[in-house]
């Protein structure tokens, strides 16, 4: 199982309805994108971090491991805003207001990423996917996504074992051997995926499979108080941003 | 490389979502029709999607000495056709955003456009074009995967340049900056992905002729689909799969 999904399964908010967590987590993301980076995104970043490490109880180390991935892209992308091409002073020069734009972009992406991580670290995919049908996603697409989700872990596990076996047989010692091993790994993943699908089909056909995958979804109710508190928090953040923005001008 | 969460301004994020929507809706309709006609396809499509997801987690050595991940869009488009890849790619990107923190939800539309639409269509178009001129299967596969990978990153550069034009040289200057960082460094990686895809396809031709025939990449008996279509006059009545494939590619071309 992937670290974020594993953490979501053991989260304090695991039993909460996905809508509760979507309002808070994705609401914070939307605020981070729509509000001015300073002070809006900075406030959202602090709030998301407080909720993640406080009430949601996400372990800091796991959060950092997941968070550094989007941060790497953000830093690389933001660096390009610091310089400009062409102009009278030279081919590559520092852009006017470039550091401020780069800083604003970093704040916005960091805050928005934390909002999504809040949702991801508290909502397992197995809770989310079956409920997408109620949100209007066609049932066949949800079924395909469910099979993808469940099969991905098996395939990742298989590939990890195959890679270990290849390494034990000196399959990664030279560049040519590495390419052969990688090709074998990709082809084996394909063969295993289709083999599993065929066997799964045979097993389901014996149980009266009619094309619909019925899975048990843990019961949960949308908490009005949680949603109301989240909405109040988001409104408060937006209002505070507007007030602070005027004061800081 | 996906565009990270919150990186694009709201108007751009919405615009790319709107641009991607028709392709994804078309793919969803194709997928729904396929599943209704053949309920067992759910499992095979799920397996295909899982394969695409897992393929994007493979680390490939770059010519520059670093490591990177293949996009998997070229191989996916050749095996499963671009309309299906639009849906499988969208689900894969959603999984990557929520399970791996790669990409994002507000940038999903932009990432879908580059990775699940332009990449597969460009790679598949090159693959089909080369096959039409009797180019060997593996050469066509290499260039299909190469173009799919490179076009994905070129579109990402365009998306970023549109969102963040250079203060002095505008869109062109920004395209140079982002292109320099993302697309040009991707050329060795695109070559690597092309080579990897050829190695995978060679092994698949040896070990999974049945599946490749079912997917329409090979004709029954292991012949290469387009070669067989020219040499064998009975190719049209060869398999239902082949007919289905042609229909899909025609539908895709009109889209």
Coordinates of C-alpha atoms in Angstrom, one line a residue:
Chain A
X1 CA 0.0 0.0 0.0
X2 CA 1.2 3.5 -0.8
X3 CA 2.2 5.6 2.3
X4 CA -0.5 8.3 1.9
X5 CA -3.3 5.7 1.5
X6 CA -1.9 3.6 4.4
X7 CA -1.9 6.8 6.6
X8 CA -5.5 7.6 5.5
X9 CA -6.6 4.1 6.6
X10 CA -5.3 4.7 10.1
X11 CA -6.3 8.4 10.3
X12 CA -8.3 9.8 13.1
X13 CA -10.8 11.1 10.6
X14 CA -11.1 7.8 8.8
X15 CA -14.7 7.3 9.8
X16 CA -15.8 10.8 8.8
X17 CA -17.7 11.1 5.5
X18 CA -15.5 12.1 2.5
X19 CA -17.8 15.2 2.0
X20 CA -16.8 16.5 5.4
X21 CA -13.1 16.3 4.6
X22 CA -13.6 17.5 1.0
X23 CA -15.3 20.7 2.2
X24 CA -12.4 21.5 4.5
X25 CA -9.4 20.2 2.5
X26 CA -10.4 21.1 -1.0
X27 CA -12.0 24.3 0.4
X28 CA -8.6 25.3 1.7
X29 CA -7.0 24.5 -1.7
X30 CA -9.6 26.7 -3.5
X31 CA -8.9 29.5 -1.1
X32 CA -5.2 29.2 -1.6
X33 CA -5.6 29.5 -5.4
X34 CA -8.2 32.3 -5.4
X35 CA -7.0 34.6 -2.6
X36 CA -3.9 36.8 -3.0
X37 CA -0.8 34.9 -2.1
X38 CA 0.1 37.5 0.6
X39 CA -1.4 37.2 3.1
X40 CA -4.1 34.8 1.9
X41 CA -2.1 31.8 0.9
X42 CA 0.2 32.3 3.9
X43 CA -2.9 32.1 6.2
X44 CA -4.2 29.1 4.4
X45 CA -0.8 27.4 4.7
X46 CA -0.6 28.0 8.4
X47 CA -4.2 26.8 8.9
X48 CA -3.8 23.6 6.8
X49 CA -0.6 22.8 8.6
X50 CA -2.3 23.3 12.0
X51 CA -5.2 21.1 11.1
X52 CA -3.0 18.4 9.6
X53 CA -0.7 18.1 12.5
X54 CA -3.3 18.9 15.2
X55 CA -6.9 17.5 14.8
X56 CA -6.2 15.3 11.8
X57 CA -3.2 13.8 13.6
X58 CA -1.0 13.2 10.5
X59 CA 2.6 12.2 11.5
X60 CA 5.0 15.0 10.6
X61 CA 7.5 12.7 8.9
X62 CA 5.0 11.2 6.6
X63 CA 3.6 14.6 5.8
X64 CA 7.1 15.9 4.9
X65 CA 7.8 12.9 2.7
X66 CA 4.7 13.5 0.7
X67 CA 5.0 17.3 0.7
X68 CA 8.5 17.5 -0.6
X69 CA 7.4 16.0 -4.0
X70 CA 5.2 19.0 -5.1
X71 CA 7.6 21.4 -3.4
X72 CA 10.4 20.3 -5.7
X73 CA 8.3 21.1 -8.8
X74 CA 7.2 24.4 -7.3
X75 CA 10.7 25.6 -6.5
X76 CA 12.0 24.6 -10.0
X77 CA 9.0 26.4 -11.6
X78 CA 9.3 29.5 -9.4
X79 CA 13.0 29.9 -10.2
X80 CA 12.1 30.7 -13.8
X81 CA 10.1 33.7 -12.7
X82 CA 13.1 35.3 -11.1
X83 CA 14.9 35.8 -14.4
X84 CA 13.8 37.3 -17.8
X85 CA 15.0 36.7 -21.3
X86 CA 16.1 39.5 -23.6
X87 CA 16.0 43.2 -22.9
X88 CA 18.6 46.0 -23.0
X89 CA 20.7 44.8 -20.0
X90 CA 21.5 41.3 -21.4
X91 CA 20.1 38.1 -22.6
X92 CA 19.3 36.7 -19.1
X93 CA 18.7 39.3 -16.4
X94 CA 16.9 39.5 -13.1
X95 CA 13.2 40.3 -13.7
X96 CA 11.6 43.3 -12.1
X97 CA 9.5 42.0 -9.3
X98 CA 10.6 38.5 -10.1
X99 CA 11.4 37.4 -6.6
X100 CA 8.1 38.7 -5.3
X101 CA 6.2 36.8 -8.1
X102 CA 8.2 33.6 -7.4
X103 CA 7.6 34.0 -3.6
X104 CA 3.9 34.5 -4.2
X105 CA 3.7 31.4 -6.5
X106 CA 5.6 29.3 -3.9
X107 CA 3.2 30.4 -1.2
X108 CA 0.2 29.6 -3.3
X109 CA 1.3 26.1 -4.5
X110 CA 2.6 25.2 -1.0
X111 CA -0.8 26.1 0.6
X112 CA -2.9 24.5 -2.1
X113 CA -0.8 21.3 -1.9
X114 CA -1.4 21.1 1.9
X115 CA -5.1 21.4 1.3
X116 CA -5.2 18.4 -1.0
X117 CA -2.8 16.5 1.3
X118 CA -5.3 17.1 4.2
X119 CA -8.0 15.4 2.2
X120 CA -5.6 12.6 0.9
X121 CA -4.2 11.8 4.3
X122 CA -7.6 11.4 5.9
X123 CA -9.7 9.8 3.1
X124 CA -8.8 6.3 1.8
X125 CA -9.5 5.8 -1.9
X126 CA -11.7 2.8 -1.0
X127 CA -14.0 5.2 0.8
X128 CA -14.0 7.8 -1.9
X129 CA -14.4 5.8 -5.2
X130 CA -17.7 4.0 -4.6
X131 CA -19.3 7.3 -3.5
X132 CA -18.4 9.0 -6.8
X133 CA -21.4 7.3 -8.5
X134 CA -23.7 9.5 -6.3
X135 CA -21.7 12.5 -7.5
X136 CA -22.6 11.8 -11.1
X137 CA -19.6 9.8 -12.3
X138 CA -20.8 6.9 -14.6
X139 CA -20.8 3.6 -12.8
X140 CA -18.6 1.8 -15.4
X141 CA -15.9 4.4 -14.9
X142 CA -16.0 4.0 -11.2
X143 CA -15.9 0.2 -11.5
X144 CA -12.8 0.5 -13.8
X145 CA -11.2 2.9 -11.2
X146 CA -11.9 0.5 -8.4
X147 CA -10.3 -2.4 -10.3
X148 CA -7.3 -0.1 -11.1
X149 CA -7.0 0.9 -7.5
X150 CA -7.0 -2.7 -6.1
X151 CA -4.9 -4.1 -8.9
X152 CA -2.3 -1.4 -8.6
X153 CA -1.1 -2.5 -5.2
X154 CA -0.8 -6.1 -6.3
X155 CA 1.2 -5.0 -9.3
X156 CA 3.4 -2.7 -7.4
X157 CA 4.1 -5.5 -4.9
X158 CA 4.9 -7.9 -7.7
X159 CA 7.2 -5.5 -9.4
X160 CA 9.0 -4.8 -6.2
X161 CA 9.7 -8.5 -5.8
X162 CA 10.7 -9.0 -9.4
X163 CA 13.1 -6.0 -9.1
X164 CA 14.7 -7.7 -6.0
X165 CA 15.0 -11.0 -7.9
X166 CA 16.6 -9.2 -10.9
X167 CA 19.0 -7.4 -8.6
X168 CA 19.9 -10.7 -6.9
X169 CA 20.8 -12.1 -10.3
X170 CA 23.0 -9.1 -11.2
X171 CA 20.4 -7.7 -13.5
X172 CA 21.3 -4.1 -12.7
X173 CA 25.1 -4.3 -12.8
X174 CA 25.6 -2.9 -16.4
X175 CA 23.6 -0.4 -18.4
X176 CA 22.5 -3.1 -20.9
X177 CA 21.5 -5.5 -18.2
X178 CA 19.5 -2.7 -16.5
X179 CA 17.6 -2.0 -19.8
X180 CA 16.9 -5.7 -20.2
X181 CA 15.6 -5.9 -16.6
X182 CA 13.4 -2.9 -17.0
X183 CA 11.9 -4.2 -20.2
X184 CA 11.2 -7.5 -18.5
X185 CA 9.7 -5.7 -15.6
X186 CA 7.3 -3.7 -17.8
X187 CA 6.3 -6.7 -19.8
X188 CA 5.8 -8.9 -16.7
X189 CA 3.5 -6.2 -15.2
X190 CA 1.4 -6.3 -18.4
X191 CA 1.2 -10.1 -18.4
X192 CA 0.4 -10.3 -14.7
X193 CA -2.2 -7.5 -15.0
X194 CA -4.1 -9.3 -17.8
X195 CA -3.6 -12.7 -16.1
X196 CA -5.2 -11.4 -12.9
X197 CA -8.0 -9.8 -14.8
X198 CA -8.8 -13.1 -16.6
X199 CA -8.7 -15.0 -13.3
X200 CA -10.8 -12.4 -11.6
X201 CA -13.3 -12.5 -14.4
X202 CA -13.5 -16.3 -14.1
X203 CA -14.0 -16.1 -10.4
X204 CA -16.7 -13.4 -10.6
X205 CA -18.5 -15.2 -13.4
X206 CA -18.9 -18.1 -11.1
X207 CA -20.6 -15.8 -8.6
X208 CA -23.1 -14.4 -11.0
X209 CA -21.1 -11.3 -12.2
X210 CA -23.4 -9.0 -14.2
X211 CA -20.9 -6.2 -15.0
X212 CA -21.4 -4.3 -11.7
X213 CA -18.9 -4.5 -8.9
X214 CA -20.7 -4.3 -5.6
X215 CA -18.4 -3.4 -2.7
X216 CA -19.1 -2.7 1.0
X217 CA -18.6 0.9 1.8
X218 CA -18.1 1.8 5.5
X219 CA -21.2 3.7 6.7
X220 CA -20.7 7.3 7.5
X221 CA -23.0 10.3 7.7
X222 CA -22.2 13.9 6.6
X223 CA -21.7 15.8 9.8
X224 CA -23.6 19.1 9.6
X225 CA -21.6 20.6 12.5
X226 CA -18.3 19.6 10.9
X227 CA -19.3 21.1 7.5
X228 CA -20.6 24.2 9.2
X229 CA -17.4 24.7 11.2
X230 CA -15.3 24.1 8.1
X231 CA -17.4 26.7 6.1
X232 CA -17.0 29.2 9.0
X233 CA -13.3 28.6 9.1
X234 CA -13.0 29.2 5.3
X235 CA -15.2 32.3 5.4
X236 CA -13.2 33.6 8.4
X237 CA -9.9 33.0 6.5
X238 CA -11.2 34.9 3.4
X239 CA -12.5 37.8 5.5
X240 CA -9.2 38.0 7.5
X241 CA -7.2 38.0 4.2
X242 CA -9.3 40.9 2.8
X243 CA -8.9 42.9 6.1
X244 CA -5.1 42.2 6.4
X245 CA -4.6 43.0 2.7
X246 CA -6.0 46.5 3.3
X247 CA -4.0 47.0 6.4
X248 CA -0.7 45.9 4.9
X249 CA -1.1 48.2 1.8
Chain B
X1 CA 6.6 15.9 -14.6
X2 CA 3.1 17.1 -13.7
X3 CA 2.1 20.7 -13.0
X4 CA 1.8 20.9 -9.2
X5 CA -1.3 21.8 -7.2
X6 CA -2.1 25.5 -7.3
X7 CA 0.6 26.3 -9.8
X8 CA -1.8 27.6 -12.4
X9 CA -3.9 30.7 -11.9
X10 CA -7.7 29.9 -11.5
X11 CA -8.7 31.1 -15.0
X12 CA -6.0 28.9 -16.7
X13 CA -6.9 25.9 -14.5
X14 CA -10.6 26.2 -15.5
X15 CA -9.7 26.8 -19.2
X16 CA -7.6 23.7 -19.4
X17 CA -10.3 21.7 -17.6
X18 CA -12.8 22.9 -20.2
X19 CA -10.4 22.0 -23.1
X20 CA -9.9 18.5 -21.7
X21 CA -13.6 17.8 -21.0
X22 CA -14.8 16.9 -24.5
X23 CA -12.0 14.3 -25.0
X24 CA -12.6 12.8 -21.6
X25 CA -16.4 12.7 -22.1
X26 CA -15.8 11.0 -25.5
X27 CA -13.6 8.5 -23.8
X28 CA -16.1 7.9 -21.0
X29 CA -18.8 7.2 -23.7
X30 CA -16.5 4.8 -25.5
X31 CA -15.7 3.1 -22.2
X32 CA -19.3 2.9 -21.1
X33 CA -20.4 1.5 -24.4
X34 CA -17.6 -1.1 -24.3
X35 CA -18.5 -2.2 -20.8
X36 CA -22.2 -2.4 -21.6
X37 CA -21.6 -4.6 -24.6
X38 CA -18.9 -6.7 -22.9
X39 CA -19.2 -6.6 -19.1
X40 CA -16.0 -8.6 -18.7
X41 CA -14.1 -5.6 -20.2
X42 CA -14.4 -3.8 -16.8
X43 CA -11.7 -6.1 -15.5
X44 CA -9.4 -5.8 -18.5
X45 CA -9.8 -2.1 -18.6
X46 CA -9.0 -1.9 -14.9
X47 CA -6.0 -4.1 -15.5
X48 CA -4.9 -1.8 -18.3
X49 CA -5.3 1.2 -16.1
X50 CA -3.3 -0.4 -13.3
X51 CA -0.6 -1.3 -15.8
X52 CA -0.5 2.4 -16.9
X53 CA -0.3 3.5 -13.3
X54 CA 2.4 1.1 -12.4
X55 CA 4.4 1.8 -15.6
X56 CA 4.5 5.5 -14.6
X57 CA 6.2 4.4 -11.4
X58 CA 9.1 2.6 -13.2
X59 CA 12.4 4.4 -12.8
X60 CA 14.3 4.6 -16.1
X61 CA 17.9 5.7 -16.5
X62 CA 18.4 8.9 -18.4
X63 CA 21.2 9.5 -20.9
X64 CA 22.3 12.3 -18.7
X65 CA 22.9 9.9 -15.8
X66 CA 19.8 10.8 -13.8
X67 CA 16.6 8.8 -13.4
X68 CA 13.1 9.6 -14.4
X69 CA 9.7 8.1 -14.8
X70 CA 8.1 7.2 -18.2
X71 CA 4.8 8.7 -19.0
X72 CA 3.5 5.4 -20.4
X73 CA 1.2 7.3 -22.7
X74 CA 2.8 6.1 -25.9
X75 CA 2.6 2.4 -25.0
X76 CA -0.9 2.9 -23.5
X77 CA -2.1 4.6 -26.7
X78 CA -0.7 1.9 -28.9
X79 CA -2.2 -0.9 -26.8
X80 CA -5.5 0.6 -25.7
X81 CA -6.2 3.5 -28.2
X82 CA -6.3 7.2 -27.4
X83 CA -10.0 7.6 -26.4
X84 CA -9.7 4.9 -23.8
X85 CA -6.3 6.4 -22.7
X86 CA -8.1 9.7 -22.1
X87 CA -10.2 8.0 -19.3
X88 CA -7.5 5.7 -18.0
X89 CA -5.0 8.6 -18.0
X90 CA -7.4 10.9 -16.1
X91 CA -8.0 8.2 -13.5
X92 CA -4.2 7.6 -13.3
X93 CA -3.6 11.3 -12.8
X94 CA -6.3 11.5 -10.1
X95 CA -4.6 8.6 -8.3
X96 CA -1.2 10.2 -8.7
X97 CA -2.5 13.5 -7.2
X98 CA -4.2 11.8 -4.2
X99 CA -1.9 8.8 -3.6
X100 CA 1.5 10.1 -4.6
X101 CA 1.1 13.9 -4.3
X102 CA 2.2 14.2 -8.0
X103 CA 0.2 16.8 -9.9
X104 CA -3.0 18.2 -8.4
X105 CA -6.7 18.5 -8.5
X106 CA -6.9 22.2 -9.6
X107 CA -4.3 21.4 -12.3
X108 CA -5.9 18.1 -13.2
X109 CA -7.4 19.6 -16.4
X110 CA -4.1 20.9 -17.6
X111 CA -2.3 17.6 -16.8
X112 CA -5.0 15.6 -18.5
X113 CA -4.7 17.7 -21.6
X114 CA -0.9 17.2 -21.9
X115 CA -0.6 13.7 -20.6
X116 CA -3.9 11.9 -21.3
X117 CA -4.9 13.7 -24.5
X118 CA -2.1 15.3 -26.5
X119 CA 0.6 12.7 -25.6
X120 CA -1.5 9.7 -26.6
X121 CA -3.0 11.2 -29.7
X122 CA 0.4 12.5 -31.0
X123 CA 2.2 9.2 -30.2
X124 CA -0.6 7.2 -31.8
X125 CA -0.8 9.4 -34.9
X126 CA 3.0 8.9 -35.5
X127 CA 2.7 5.2 -34.8
X128 CA -0.2 4.8 -37.3
X129 CA 1.5 7.0 -39.9
X130 CA 4.7 4.9 -39.8
X131 CA 2.8 1.7 -39.9
X132 CA 0.9 2.9 -43.0
X133 CA 4.3 3.3 -44.7
X134 CA 5.3 -0.3 -43.8
X135 CA 7.9 0.8 -41.2
X136 CA 8.8 -2.2 -39.0
X137 CA 6.6 -2.5 -35.9
X138 CA 9.4 -1.8 -33.4
X139 CA 10.5 1.4 -35.2
X140 CA 7.0 2.6 -35.2
X141 CA 6.6 1.8 -31.5
X142 CA 9.9 3.7 -30.7
X143 CA 8.8 6.8 -32.5
X144 CA 5.3 6.6 -31.1
X145 CA 6.5 6.4 -27.5
X146 CA 9.2 9.1 -28.2
X147 CA 6.7 11.6 -29.7
X148 CA 4.1 10.9 -27.0
X149 CA 6.6 11.6 -24.2
X150 CA 8.1 14.7 -25.9
X151 CA 4.8 16.2 -26.9
X152 CA 3.5 15.8 -23.4
X153 CA 6.3 17.9 -22.0
X154 CA 6.2 20.4 -24.8
X155 CA 2.5 21.0 -24.1
X156 CA 3.3 21.4 -20.4
X157 CA 5.9 24.0 -21.3
X158 CA 3.3 25.9 -23.4
X159 CA 0.8 25.7 -20.5
X160 CA 3.3 27.2 -18.1
X161 CA 4.4 29.8 -20.6
X162 CA 0.8 30.9 -21.1
X163 CA 0.3 31.2 -17.4
X164 CA 3.6 33.0 -16.7
X165 CA 4.7 35.1 -19.7
X166 CA 8.2 36.6 -19.4
X167 CA 8.1 40.3 -18.3
X168 CA 10.4 41.3 -21.2
X169 CA 9.9 38.8 -24.0
X170 CA 6.4 37.6 -23.3
X171 CA 5.1 34.2 -24.2
X172 CA 8.0 33.3 -26.5
X173 CA 10.6 34.1 -23.8
X174 CA 8.7 32.2 -21.2
X175 CA 8.4 29.2 -23.6
X176 CA 12.1 29.3 -24.0
X177 CA 12.6 29.3 -20.2
X178 CA 10.2 26.5 -19.4
X179 CA 11.1 24.6 -22.6
X180 CA 14.7 24.8 -21.6
X181 CA 14.1 23.4 -18.2
X182 CA 11.4 20.8 -19.0
X183 CA 11.2 19.9 -22.6
X184 CA 14.8 20.0 -23.7
X185 CA 15.9 18.0 -20.7
X186 CA 13.2 15.6 -21.7
X187 CA 14.7 14.7 -25.0
X188 CA 17.1 12.1 -23.5
X189 CA 14.2 10.9 -21.4
X190 CA 12.0 10.6 -24.4
X191 CA 14.7 8.5 -26.1
X192 CA 14.9 6.4 -23.0
X193 CA 11.1 5.9 -22.9
X194 CA 11.1 5.0 -26.6
X195 CA 13.8 2.4 -26.0
X196 CA 12.1 1.0 -22.9
X197 CA 8.8 0.7 -24.8
X198 CA 10.5 -1.2 -27.6
X199 CA 12.0 -3.6 -25.1
X200 CA 8.6 -4.1 -23.4
X201 CA 6.8 -4.6 -26.8
X202 CA 9.4 -7.1 -28.0
X203 CA 8.8 -9.2 -24.8
X204 CA 5.1 -8.8 -25.2
X205 CA 5.2 -10.0 -28.8
X206 CA 7.0 -13.1 -27.5
X207 CA 5.0 -13.8 -24.4
X208 CA 1.5 -12.3 -24.9
X209 CA 0.4 -12.7 -28.5
X210 CA -3.1 -13.6 -27.4
X211 CA -3.6 -10.3 -25.5
X212 CA -1.9 -8.3 -28.3
X213 CA -4.3 -9.9 -30.8
X214 CA -7.3 -9.1 -28.7
X215 CA -6.1 -5.5 -28.4
X216 CA -5.6 -5.3 -32.2
X217 CA -1.9 -4.7 -32.1
X218 CA -1.3 -8.1 -33.8
X219 CA -3.6 -10.0 -36.1
X220 CA -4.5 -13.6 -35.4
X221 CA -1.5 -15.8 -35.9
X222 CA 0.8 -13.2 -34.6
X223 CA 1.1 -11.0 -37.7
X224 CA 1.5 -7.4 -37.3
X225 CA -1.8 -5.7 -37.7
X226 CA -1.1 -3.2 -40.5
X227 CA 1.3 -5.5 -42.4
X228 CA -1.4 -8.2 -42.4
X229 CA -4.0 -5.7 -43.6
X230 CA -1.9 -5.1 -46.7
X231 CA -0.7 -8.5 -47.5
X232 CA -3.7 -10.6 -46.5
X233 CA -6.9 -9.8 -48.4
X234 CA -8.9 -11.6 -45.7
X235 CA -7.6 -9.3 -43.0
X236 CA -10.9 -7.4 -42.7
X237 CA -12.8 -10.5 -41.6
X238 CA -9.9 -11.7 -39.4
X239 CA -11.2 -10.8 -36.0
X240 CA -13.9 -8.8 -34.3
X241 CA -11.2 -7.1 -32.3
X242 CA -9.5 -5.8 -35.4
X243 CA -12.8 -4.4 -36.7
X244 CA -13.4 -2.8 -33.4
X245 CA -9.9 -1.3 -33.4
X246 CA -10.5 0.3 -36.8
X247 CA -13.8 1.7 -35.7
X248 CA -12.2 3.2 -32.6
X249 CA -9.3 4.7 -34.6
X250 CA -11.8 6.3 -37.1
X251 CA -13.9 7.6 -34.3
X252 CA -10.8 9.0 -32.6
X253 CA -9.7 10.7 -35.8
X254 CA -13.0 12.5 -36.1
X255 CA -12.7 13.6 -32.5

